[in-house]
Amino acid sequence: MVTVDGVEVIMAPPDGYVVNFANPPQIGKTEIVSVIIVENILAFAFLCQRLYTKIFLLKKFQIEDATVLFAWATSVGTQAELLRLYVVKAVGVHAYEMPLERYQYFSRVIFAAPLVYTFTVASAKATLCLFYRRLSPFKTYQIFVWITMFLCVGSSMAIFFSLVFACKPIAASWDPQLAQIAQCLHRPAIYVATAGIGVFTDVILLALPVPVIVGLNMPTRQKIIVLFLFAIGSITLVTSIVRLVILLPSLTDQDQTYALTKGTLWICIESNLLIMCCCLPTLRRFFHHIAPSIIGERSSGAKSSSKGLERPGIRTFGSGPLQPKGAKYQLDTLMHTRVDECDDNDGRHSLRPDEHHHVTNIRGGTDSQSSNGDQNAGYESDDPILKPISKTVTVQVTYEPNKRP
């Protein structure tokens, strides 16, 4: 610590530089304010779309919806902390142009913000893994999903505790006055490990669902749309790499309040993109409701008319309360009977083949517990978001009236 013009500062200014404590020049404020406003509006819109789809359209609020809400809350908290630094001119300003008290505030926020951000990353990636686990019933695929989630959450928690206990005493992590007596880990290595693990897990999350989607029995246009939605998730991979490239030189710079300006900007960019990527899986179902032509599907009215032809239906074994206890995937067999000519007087359809001409449609999913046949063929997920893109097998049986002698 040195004293400049009667003010105690963390470091001395360059020779000949005239400091301005009253109104020091600041960089990066316009950029980060613009990013926070625009991206938070987009992230909140994506989040509302997801919650509307899950709560009102699908009437399902699952554990991944809670994790994405937690990720969004911690993302907003991280950005609020960083924005406060710019408001009080504790970042984007040279360290030798701010009082020691302001630098200490900068140190506390820079210590706390990455801790909160680890929960954003862990929750967002856990949300995607919880969604991925319903894409396919294959046991091997399920194991890979759980391993990936363990890597994402476990690495984030390891980084969290590494940051908390990086120094002894712990307060030395944010109090520069304790630097002389403190014993600290090599902090730059921790931040590099954070970014490196983020890149690694992003690659896994990007590649994991691709084989399942490619194998779906669906129109090519819809398959391309679904793959495109998952490919958008690679944006966070790009931001992780950019953040790593920017972070490396800034960590060894003595003028931390000035050098970390771009790093704080990219944290805000990445945190909002993580939330938007978590909300992408429900976009298809959302557009199916409001604008089905965009994704190459029929309107809701057309589907309702089509369903009217199949009425009445008989729901048979393997659904509802008859589902085996503990089964992860829904075993669902539906039999819809259509009578071409007429109904009985009481409104019930006769199933006797010698009275009418009947067409029976049998649609079946696949029991994930079965040991015979291809486990993925005909699989229909229990998640309504995935039902429009799942495989189905339909068998049509026609009954002709018996000819009497």
PDB file of C-alpha atoms in Angstrom, residues 14-275:
ATOM      1  CA  PRO A  14       3.041   5.280 -13.219  1.00  0.00           C
ATOM      2  CA  ASP A  15       5.589   8.070 -13.118  1.00  0.00           C
ATOM      3  CA  GLY A  16       4.125  11.345 -14.312  1.00  0.00           C
ATOM      4  CA  TYR A  17       0.500  10.140 -14.205  1.00  0.00           C
ATOM      5  CA  VAL A  18      -1.928  12.585 -12.596  1.00  0.00           C
ATOM      6  CA  VAL A  19      -4.567  10.656 -10.652  1.00  0.00           C
ATOM      7  CA  ASN A  20      -8.188  11.763 -10.472  1.00  0.00           C
ATOM      8  CA  PHE A  21      -9.872  10.308  -7.394  1.00  0.00           C
ATOM      9  CA  ALA A  22     -13.013  12.441  -7.770  1.00  0.00           C
ATOM     10  CA  ASN A  23     -13.931  11.295 -11.285  1.00  0.00           C
ATOM     11  CA  PRO A  24     -11.533   8.642 -12.592  1.00  0.00           C
ATOM     12  CA  PRO A  25     -11.884   7.501 -16.223  1.00  0.00           C
ATOM     13  CA  GLN A  26     -13.755   4.187 -16.522  1.00  0.00           C
ATOM     14  CA  ILE A  27     -13.995   1.616 -19.308  1.00  0.00           C
ATOM     15  CA  GLY A  28     -16.536  -1.128 -20.007  1.00  0.00           C
ATOM     16  CA  LYS A  29     -19.540   0.367 -18.198  1.00  0.00           C
ATOM     17  CA  THR A  30     -21.622   1.015 -21.321  1.00  0.00           C
ATOM     18  CA  GLU A  31     -20.909  -2.454 -22.687  1.00  0.00           C
ATOM     19  CA  ILE A  32     -21.786  -4.371 -19.543  1.00  0.00           C
ATOM     20  CA  VAL A  33     -24.935  -2.343 -18.849  1.00  0.00           C
ATOM     21  CA  SER A  34     -26.126  -3.004 -22.424  1.00  0.00           C
ATOM     22  CA  VAL A  35     -25.362  -6.724 -22.154  1.00  0.00           C
ATOM     23  CA  ILE A  36     -27.062  -7.082 -18.775  1.00  0.00           C
ATOM     24  CA  ILE A  37     -30.234  -5.285 -19.907  1.00  0.00           C
ATOM     25  CA  VAL A  38     -30.625  -7.001 -23.295  1.00  0.00           C
ATOM     26  CA  GLU A  39     -29.579 -10.504 -22.285  1.00  0.00           C
ATOM     27  CA  ASN A  40     -31.559 -10.501 -19.050  1.00  0.00           C
ATOM     28  CA  ILE A  41     -34.704  -9.574 -20.969  1.00  0.00           C
ATOM     29  CA  LEU A  42     -34.049 -12.450 -23.392  1.00  0.00           C
ATOM     30  CA  ALA A  43     -33.197 -14.904 -20.613  1.00  0.00           C
ATOM     31  CA  PHE A  44     -36.330 -13.954 -18.683  1.00  0.00           C
ATOM     32  CA  ALA A  45     -38.459 -14.340 -21.841  1.00  0.00           C
ATOM     33  CA  PHE A  46     -37.003 -17.812 -22.461  1.00  0.00           C
ATOM     34  CA  LEU A  47     -37.615 -18.736 -18.830  1.00  0.00           C
ATOM     35  CA  CYS A  48     -41.243 -17.555 -18.989  1.00  0.00           C
ATOM     36  CA  GLN A  49     -41.716 -19.577 -22.172  1.00  0.00           C
ATOM     37  CA  ARG A  50     -40.425 -22.685 -20.439  1.00  0.00           C
ATOM     38  CA  LEU A  51     -42.560 -22.203 -17.334  1.00  0.00           C
ATOM     39  CA  TYR A  52     -45.672 -21.465 -19.422  1.00  0.00           C
ATOM     40  CA  THR A  53     -45.116 -24.606 -21.486  1.00  0.00           C
ATOM     41  CA  LYS A  54     -44.452 -26.859 -18.509  1.00  0.00           C
ATOM     42  CA  ILE A  55     -47.104 -25.491 -16.124  1.00  0.00           C
ATOM     43  CA  PHE A  56     -50.001 -24.520 -18.399  1.00  0.00           C
ATOM     44  CA  LEU A  57     -49.547 -26.652 -21.537  1.00  0.00           C
ATOM     45  CA  LEU A  58     -48.021 -29.831 -20.129  1.00  0.00           C
ATOM     46  CA  LYS A  59     -49.207 -29.330 -16.550  1.00  0.00           C
ATOM     47  CA  LYS A  60     -45.917 -30.717 -15.269  1.00  0.00           C
ATOM     48  CA  PHE A  61     -43.477 -28.988 -12.948  1.00  0.00           C
ATOM     49  CA  GLN A  62     -40.461 -31.277 -12.673  1.00  0.00           C
ATOM     50  CA  ILE A  63     -37.175 -31.170 -10.819  1.00  0.00           C
ATOM     51  CA  GLU A  64     -35.330 -29.666 -13.804  1.00  0.00           C
ATOM     52  CA  ASP A  65     -37.752 -26.734 -13.751  1.00  0.00           C
ATOM     53  CA  ALA A  66     -36.735 -26.049 -10.157  1.00  0.00           C
ATOM     54  CA  THR A  67     -33.031 -26.283 -11.023  1.00  0.00           C
ATOM     55  CA  VAL A  68     -33.345 -23.860 -13.951  1.00  0.00           C
ATOM     56  CA  LEU A  69     -35.181 -21.402 -11.692  1.00  0.00           C
ATOM     57  CA  PHE A  70     -32.338 -21.674  -9.183  1.00  0.00           C
ATOM     58  CA  ALA A  71     -29.788 -21.199 -11.983  1.00  0.00           C
ATOM     59  CA  TRP A  72     -31.620 -18.071 -13.164  1.00  0.00           C
ATOM     60  CA  ALA A  73     -31.763 -16.637  -9.618  1.00  0.00           C
ATOM     61  CA  THR A  74     -28.032 -17.148  -9.038  1.00  0.00           C
ATOM     62  CA  SER A  75     -27.281 -15.752 -12.510  1.00  0.00           C
ATOM     63  CA  VAL A  76     -29.178 -12.566 -11.705  1.00  0.00           C
ATOM     64  CA  GLY A  77     -27.406 -12.378  -8.345  1.00  0.00           C
ATOM     65  CA  THR A  78     -23.974 -12.689  -9.965  1.00  0.00           C
ATOM     66  CA  GLN A  79     -24.722  -9.983 -12.515  1.00  0.00           C
ATOM     67  CA  ALA A  80     -26.158  -7.674  -9.854  1.00  0.00           C
ATOM     68  CA  GLU A  81     -22.918  -7.943  -7.873  1.00  0.00           C
ATOM     69  CA  LEU A  82     -20.795  -7.191 -10.945  1.00  0.00           C
ATOM     70  CA  LEU A  83     -23.019  -4.303 -12.031  1.00  0.00           C
ATOM     71  CA  ARG A  84     -22.670  -2.772  -8.574  1.00  0.00           C
ATOM     72  CA  LEU A  85     -18.888  -2.731  -9.076  1.00  0.00           C
ATOM     73  CA  TYR A  86     -19.314  -0.551 -12.159  1.00  0.00           C
ATOM     74  CA  VAL A  87     -21.784   1.746 -10.419  1.00  0.00           C
ATOM     75  CA  VAL A  88     -19.356   2.549  -7.583  1.00  0.00           C
ATOM     76  CA  LYS A  89     -16.406   2.637 -10.026  1.00  0.00           C
ATOM     77  CA  ALA A  90     -14.642  -0.301  -8.442  1.00  0.00           C
ATOM     78  CA  VAL A  91     -13.950  -1.997 -11.789  1.00  0.00           C
ATOM     79  CA  GLY A  92     -12.958  -0.577 -15.147  1.00  0.00           C
ATOM     80  CA  VAL A  93     -10.855   1.927 -13.205  1.00  0.00           C
ATOM     81  CA  HIS A  94      -7.135   1.724 -12.471  1.00  0.00           C
ATOM     82  CA  ALA A  95      -6.374   0.412  -8.981  1.00  0.00           C
ATOM     83  CA  TYR A  96      -4.168   3.421  -8.264  1.00  0.00           C
ATOM     84  CA  GLU A  97      -7.109   5.774  -8.874  1.00  0.00           C
ATOM     85  CA  MET A  98      -9.373   4.448  -6.129  1.00  0.00           C
ATOM     86  CA  PRO A  99      -9.123   4.540  -2.336  1.00  0.00           C
ATOM     87  CA  LEU A 100      -8.091   1.390  -0.522  1.00  0.00           C
ATOM     88  CA  GLU A 101     -11.625   0.980   0.904  1.00  0.00           C
ATOM     89  CA  ARG A 102     -13.073   0.774  -2.607  1.00  0.00           C
ATOM     90  CA  TYR A 103     -10.418  -1.713  -3.661  1.00  0.00           C
ATOM     91  CA  GLN A 104     -11.307  -3.874  -0.667  1.00  0.00           C
ATOM     92  CA  TYR A 105     -14.946  -3.787  -1.765  1.00  0.00           C
ATOM     93  CA  PHE A 106     -13.813  -4.879  -5.241  1.00  0.00           C
ATOM     94  CA  SER A 107     -11.885  -7.769  -3.684  1.00  0.00           C
ATOM     95  CA  ARG A 108     -14.901  -8.945  -1.682  1.00  0.00           C
ATOM     96  CA  VAL A 109     -17.207  -8.929  -4.724  1.00  0.00           C
ATOM     97  CA  ILE A 110     -14.639 -10.616  -6.967  1.00  0.00           C
ATOM     98  CA  PHE A 111     -14.300 -13.275  -4.276  1.00  0.00           C
ATOM     99  CA  ALA A 112     -18.089 -13.769  -3.880  1.00  0.00           C
ATOM    100  CA  ALA A 113     -19.246 -13.530  -7.519  1.00  0.00           C
ATOM    101  CA  PRO A 114     -17.410 -16.665  -8.756  1.00  0.00           C
ATOM    102  CA  LEU A 115     -18.786 -18.595  -5.772  1.00  0.00           C
ATOM    103  CA  VAL A 116     -22.364 -17.716  -6.707  1.00  0.00           C
ATOM    104  CA  TYR A 117     -21.613 -18.341 -10.380  1.00  0.00           C
ATOM    105  CA  THR A 118     -20.528 -21.928  -9.691  1.00  0.00           C
ATOM    106  CA  PHE A 119     -24.116 -22.644  -8.602  1.00  0.00           C
ATOM    107  CA  THR A 120     -25.398 -21.084 -11.838  1.00  0.00           C
ATOM    108  CA  VAL A 121     -23.211 -23.365 -13.947  1.00  0.00           C
ATOM    109  CA  ALA A 122     -23.914 -26.486 -11.873  1.00  0.00           C
ATOM    110  CA  SER A 123     -27.693 -25.937 -11.845  1.00  0.00           C
ATOM    111  CA  ALA A 124     -27.907 -25.109 -15.552  1.00  0.00           C
ATOM    112  CA  LYS A 125     -25.936 -28.174 -16.621  1.00  0.00           C
ATOM    113  CA  ALA A 126     -27.839 -30.394 -14.192  1.00  0.00           C
ATOM    114  CA  THR A 127     -31.051 -29.131 -15.827  1.00  0.00           C
ATOM    115  CA  LEU A 128     -29.862 -30.307 -19.238  1.00  0.00           C
ATOM    116  CA  CYS A 129     -28.752 -33.684 -17.865  1.00  0.00           C
ATOM    117  CA  LEU A 130     -32.122 -34.238 -16.181  1.00  0.00           C
ATOM    118  CA  PHE A 131     -33.774 -33.547 -19.537  1.00  0.00           C
ATOM    119  CA  TYR A 132     -31.359 -35.787 -21.451  1.00  0.00           C
ATOM    120  CA  ARG A 133     -32.135 -38.790 -19.261  1.00  0.00           C
ATOM    121  CA  ARG A 134     -35.606 -39.077 -20.841  1.00  0.00           C
ATOM    122  CA  LEU A 135     -34.403 -39.035 -24.440  1.00  0.00           C
ATOM    123  CA  SER A 136     -33.667 -42.764 -24.541  1.00  0.00           C
ATOM    124  CA  PRO A 137     -34.272 -45.804 -22.310  1.00  0.00           C
ATOM    125  CA  PHE A 138     -30.920 -47.425 -23.177  1.00  0.00           C
ATOM    126  CA  LYS A 139     -29.149 -48.380 -19.968  1.00  0.00           C
ATOM    127  CA  THR A 140     -25.727 -47.404 -21.352  1.00  0.00           C
ATOM    128  CA  TYR A 141     -27.036 -44.002 -22.387  1.00  0.00           C
ATOM    129  CA  GLN A 142     -28.615 -43.492 -18.956  1.00  0.00           C
ATOM    130  CA  ILE A 143     -25.284 -44.288 -17.274  1.00  0.00           C
ATOM    131  CA  PHE A 144     -23.484 -41.742 -19.469  1.00  0.00           C
ATOM    132  CA  VAL A 145     -26.065 -39.088 -18.577  1.00  0.00           C
ATOM    133  CA  TRP A 146     -25.659 -39.658 -14.837  1.00  0.00           C
ATOM    134  CA  ILE A 147     -21.853 -39.672 -15.141  1.00  0.00           C
ATOM    135  CA  THR A 148     -22.018 -36.387 -17.061  1.00  0.00           C
ATOM    136  CA  MET A 149     -24.228 -34.814 -14.405  1.00  0.00           C
ATOM    137  CA  PHE A 150     -21.845 -36.010 -11.691  1.00  0.00           C
ATOM    138  CA  LEU A 151     -18.932 -34.398 -13.559  1.00  0.00           C
ATOM    139  CA  CYS A 152     -20.786 -31.106 -14.028  1.00  0.00           C
ATOM    140  CA  VAL A 153     -22.059 -30.782 -10.468  1.00  0.00           C
ATOM    141  CA  GLY A 154     -19.040 -32.387  -8.790  1.00  0.00           C
ATOM    142  CA  SER A 155     -16.486 -30.220 -10.595  1.00  0.00           C
ATOM    143  CA  SER A 156     -18.464 -27.067  -9.768  1.00  0.00           C
ATOM    144  CA  MET A 157     -18.578 -27.974  -6.086  1.00  0.00           C
ATOM    145  CA  ALA A 158     -14.858 -28.800  -6.095  1.00  0.00           C
ATOM    146  CA  ILE A 159     -14.113 -25.384  -7.577  1.00  0.00           C
ATOM    147  CA  PHE A 160     -16.436 -23.745  -5.028  1.00  0.00           C
ATOM    148  CA  PHE A 161     -14.540 -25.164  -2.050  1.00  0.00           C
ATOM    149  CA  SER A 162     -11.182 -24.510  -3.720  1.00  0.00           C
ATOM    150  CA  LEU A 163     -12.076 -20.826  -3.962  1.00  0.00           C
ATOM    151  CA  VAL A 164     -13.451 -20.620  -0.419  1.00  0.00           C
ATOM    152  CA  PHE A 165     -10.380 -22.208   1.169  1.00  0.00           C
ATOM    153  CA  ALA A 166      -7.809 -20.820  -1.255  1.00  0.00           C
ATOM    154  CA  CYS A 167      -6.131 -18.798   1.499  1.00  0.00           C
ATOM    155  CA  LYS A 168      -5.283 -19.282   5.139  1.00  0.00           C
ATOM    156  CA  PRO A 169      -6.718 -17.308   6.829  1.00  0.00           C
ATOM    157  CA  ILE A 170      -9.813 -17.305   4.586  1.00  0.00           C
ATOM    158  CA  ALA A 171     -10.210 -13.513   4.898  1.00  0.00           C
ATOM    159  CA  ALA A 172      -6.949 -13.068   2.993  1.00  0.00           C
ATOM    160  CA  SER A 173      -8.872 -13.931  -0.175  1.00  0.00           C
ATOM    161  CA  TRP A 174     -10.539 -10.503  -0.085  1.00  0.00           C
ATOM    162  CA  ASP A 175      -8.442  -8.444   2.326  1.00  0.00           C
ATOM    163  CA  PRO A 176      -5.187  -7.263   0.698  1.00  0.00           C
ATOM    164  CA  GLN A 177      -3.864  -6.108   4.069  1.00  0.00           C
ATOM    165  CA  LEU A 178      -3.486  -9.766   5.084  1.00  0.00           C
ATOM    166  CA  ALA A 179      -1.412 -10.644   2.033  1.00  0.00           C
ATOM    167  CA  GLN A 180       1.880 -10.487   3.945  1.00  0.00           C
ATOM    168  CA  ILE A 181       0.923 -13.211   6.435  1.00  0.00           C
ATOM    169  CA  ALA A 182      -1.417 -15.317   4.271  1.00  0.00           C
ATOM    170  CA  GLN A 183      -0.696 -18.676   2.679  1.00  0.00           C
ATOM    171  CA  CYS A 184      -2.676 -18.989  -0.561  1.00  0.00           C
ATOM    172  CA  LEU A 185      -3.069 -21.445  -3.382  1.00  0.00           C
ATOM    173  CA  HIS A 186      -2.155 -20.368  -6.882  1.00  0.00           C
ATOM    174  CA  ARG A 187      -5.467 -18.614  -7.622  1.00  0.00           C
ATOM    175  CA  PRO A 188      -4.892 -18.238 -11.410  1.00  0.00           C
ATOM    176  CA  ALA A 189      -4.652 -22.018 -11.680  1.00  0.00           C
ATOM    177  CA  ILE A 190      -8.058 -22.372  -9.990  1.00  0.00           C
ATOM    178  CA  TYR A 191      -9.718 -19.980 -12.442  1.00  0.00           C
ATOM    179  CA  VAL A 192      -8.060 -21.679 -15.406  1.00  0.00           C
ATOM    180  CA  ALA A 193      -9.290 -25.042 -14.124  1.00  0.00           C
ATOM    181  CA  THR A 194     -12.786 -23.570 -13.811  1.00  0.00           C
ATOM    182  CA  ALA A 195     -12.844 -22.465 -17.439  1.00  0.00           C
ATOM    183  CA  GLY A 196     -11.162 -25.658 -18.678  1.00  0.00           C
ATOM    184  CA  ILE A 197     -13.640 -27.960 -16.938  1.00  0.00           C
ATOM    185  CA  GLY A 198     -16.462 -25.797 -18.280  1.00  0.00           C
ATOM    186  CA  VAL A 199     -15.236 -26.310 -21.846  1.00  0.00           C
ATOM    187  CA  PHE A 200     -14.885 -30.069 -21.318  1.00  0.00           C
ATOM    188  CA  THR A 201     -18.394 -30.523 -19.900  1.00  0.00           C
ATOM    189  CA  ASP A 202     -19.870 -28.284 -22.619  1.00  0.00           C
ATOM    190  CA  VAL A 203     -18.425 -30.588 -25.283  1.00  0.00           C
ATOM    191  CA  ILE A 204     -19.951 -33.641 -23.577  1.00  0.00           C
ATOM    192  CA  LEU A 205     -23.358 -31.985 -23.212  1.00  0.00           C
ATOM    193  CA  LEU A 206     -23.292 -30.974 -26.873  1.00  0.00           C
ATOM    194  CA  ALA A 207     -22.434 -34.453 -28.167  1.00  0.00           C
ATOM    195  CA  LEU A 208     -24.495 -36.597 -25.773  1.00  0.00           C
ATOM    196  CA  PRO A 209     -27.989 -36.284 -27.358  1.00  0.00           C
ATOM    197  CA  VAL A 210     -26.899 -36.285 -31.013  1.00  0.00           C
ATOM    198  CA  PRO A 211     -26.977 -40.094 -31.623  1.00  0.00           C
ATOM    199  CA  VAL A 212     -30.434 -40.323 -30.051  1.00  0.00           C
ATOM    200  CA  ILE A 213     -31.877 -37.504 -32.161  1.00  0.00           C
ATOM    201  CA  VAL A 214     -30.337 -38.816 -35.385  1.00  0.00           C
ATOM    202  CA  GLY A 215     -31.985 -42.191 -34.755  1.00  0.00           C
ATOM    203  CA  LEU A 216     -35.487 -40.757 -34.343  1.00  0.00           C
ATOM    204  CA  ASN A 217     -38.150 -41.712 -36.864  1.00  0.00           C
ATOM    205  CA  MET A 218     -39.363 -38.233 -37.793  1.00  0.00           C
ATOM    206  CA  PRO A 219     -39.489 -35.910 -40.827  1.00  0.00           C
ATOM    207  CA  THR A 220     -36.106 -34.577 -41.895  1.00  0.00           C
ATOM    208  CA  ARG A 221     -37.208 -30.962 -41.437  1.00  0.00           C
ATOM    209  CA  GLN A 222     -38.218 -31.560 -37.831  1.00  0.00           C
ATOM    210  CA  LYS A 223     -35.030 -33.517 -37.158  1.00  0.00           C
ATOM    211  CA  ILE A 224     -32.945 -30.605 -38.474  1.00  0.00           C
ATOM    212  CA  ILE A 225     -34.868 -28.166 -36.266  1.00  0.00           C
ATOM    213  CA  VAL A 226     -34.289 -30.300 -33.173  1.00  0.00           C
ATOM    214  CA  LEU A 227     -30.576 -30.696 -33.964  1.00  0.00           C
ATOM    215  CA  PHE A 228     -30.333 -26.953 -34.549  1.00  0.00           C
ATOM    216  CA  LEU A 229     -31.850 -26.257 -31.126  1.00  0.00           C
ATOM    217  CA  PHE A 230     -29.274 -28.506 -29.490  1.00  0.00           C
ATOM    218  CA  ALA A 231     -26.475 -26.974 -31.589  1.00  0.00           C
ATOM    219  CA  ILE A 232     -27.334 -23.547 -30.203  1.00  0.00           C
ATOM    220  CA  GLY A 233     -26.036 -24.882 -26.913  1.00  0.00           C
ATOM    221  CA  SER A 234     -22.537 -24.786 -28.413  1.00  0.00           C
ATOM    222  CA  ILE A 235     -22.632 -21.001 -27.921  1.00  0.00           C
ATOM    223  CA  THR A 236     -21.785 -21.524 -24.256  1.00  0.00           C
ATOM    224  CA  LEU A 237     -18.802 -23.599 -25.380  1.00  0.00           C
ATOM    225  CA  VAL A 238     -17.570 -20.611 -27.405  1.00  0.00           C
ATOM    226  CA  THR A 239     -18.061 -18.205 -24.498  1.00  0.00           C
ATOM    227  CA  SER A 240     -16.175 -20.554 -22.148  1.00  0.00           C
ATOM    228  CA  ILE A 241     -13.202 -20.598 -24.526  1.00  0.00           C
ATOM    229  CA  VAL A 242     -13.285 -16.812 -24.978  1.00  0.00           C
ATOM    230  CA  ARG A 243     -13.484 -16.290 -21.217  1.00  0.00           C
ATOM    231  CA  LEU A 244     -10.482 -18.603 -20.736  1.00  0.00           C
ATOM    232  CA  VAL A 245      -8.416 -16.713 -23.336  1.00  0.00           C
ATOM    233  CA  ILE A 246      -9.253 -13.355 -21.726  1.00  0.00           C
ATOM    234  CA  LEU A 247      -8.770 -14.616 -18.183  1.00  0.00           C
ATOM    235  CA  LEU A 248      -5.234 -15.975 -18.532  1.00  0.00           C
ATOM    236  CA  PRO A 249      -3.340 -12.678 -19.016  1.00  0.00           C
ATOM    237  CA  SER A 250      -5.562 -10.685 -16.639  1.00  0.00           C
ATOM    238  CA  LEU A 251      -4.900 -12.939 -13.636  1.00  0.00           C
ATOM    239  CA  THR A 252      -1.222 -12.000 -13.500  1.00  0.00           C
ATOM    240  CA  ASP A 253      -1.834  -8.277 -14.013  1.00  0.00           C
ATOM    241  CA  GLN A 254      -1.141  -6.136 -10.940  1.00  0.00           C
ATOM    242  CA  ASP A 255      -3.894  -3.708 -11.926  1.00  0.00           C
ATOM    243  CA  GLN A 256      -6.745  -6.165 -11.281  1.00  0.00           C
ATOM    244  CA  THR A 257      -9.596  -3.645 -11.224  1.00  0.00           C
ATOM    245  CA  TYR A 258      -8.722  -2.615 -14.778  1.00  0.00           C
ATOM    246  CA  ALA A 259      -7.621  -5.979 -16.187  1.00  0.00           C
ATOM    247  CA  LEU A 260     -10.769  -7.906 -15.182  1.00  0.00           C
ATOM    248  CA  THR A 261     -13.121  -5.604 -17.101  1.00  0.00           C
ATOM    249  CA  LYS A 262     -13.550  -7.927 -20.090  1.00  0.00           C
ATOM    250  CA  GLY A 263     -13.706 -10.991 -17.853  1.00  0.00           C
ATOM    251  CA  THR A 264     -16.703  -9.640 -15.947  1.00  0.00           C
ATOM    252  CA  LEU A 265     -18.419  -8.833 -19.248  1.00  0.00           C
ATOM    253  CA  TRP A 266     -18.074 -12.401 -20.520  1.00  0.00           C
ATOM    254  CA  ILE A 267     -19.331 -13.863 -17.252  1.00  0.00           C
ATOM    255  CA  CYS A 268     -22.553 -11.885 -17.746  1.00  0.00           C
ATOM    256  CA  ILE A 269     -22.819 -13.041 -21.365  1.00  0.00           C
ATOM    257  CA  GLU A 270     -22.255 -16.691 -20.497  1.00  0.00           C
ATOM    258  CA  SER A 271     -24.592 -16.775 -17.495  1.00  0.00           C
ATOM    259  CA  ASN A 272     -27.553 -15.547 -19.553  1.00  0.00           C
ATOM    260  CA  LEU A 273     -26.778 -17.912 -22.422  1.00  0.00           C
ATOM    261  CA  LEU A 274     -26.783 -20.827 -19.983  1.00  0.00           C
ATOM    262  CA  ILE A 275     -30.338 -19.964 -18.931  1.00  0.00           C
TER     263      ILE A 275
END
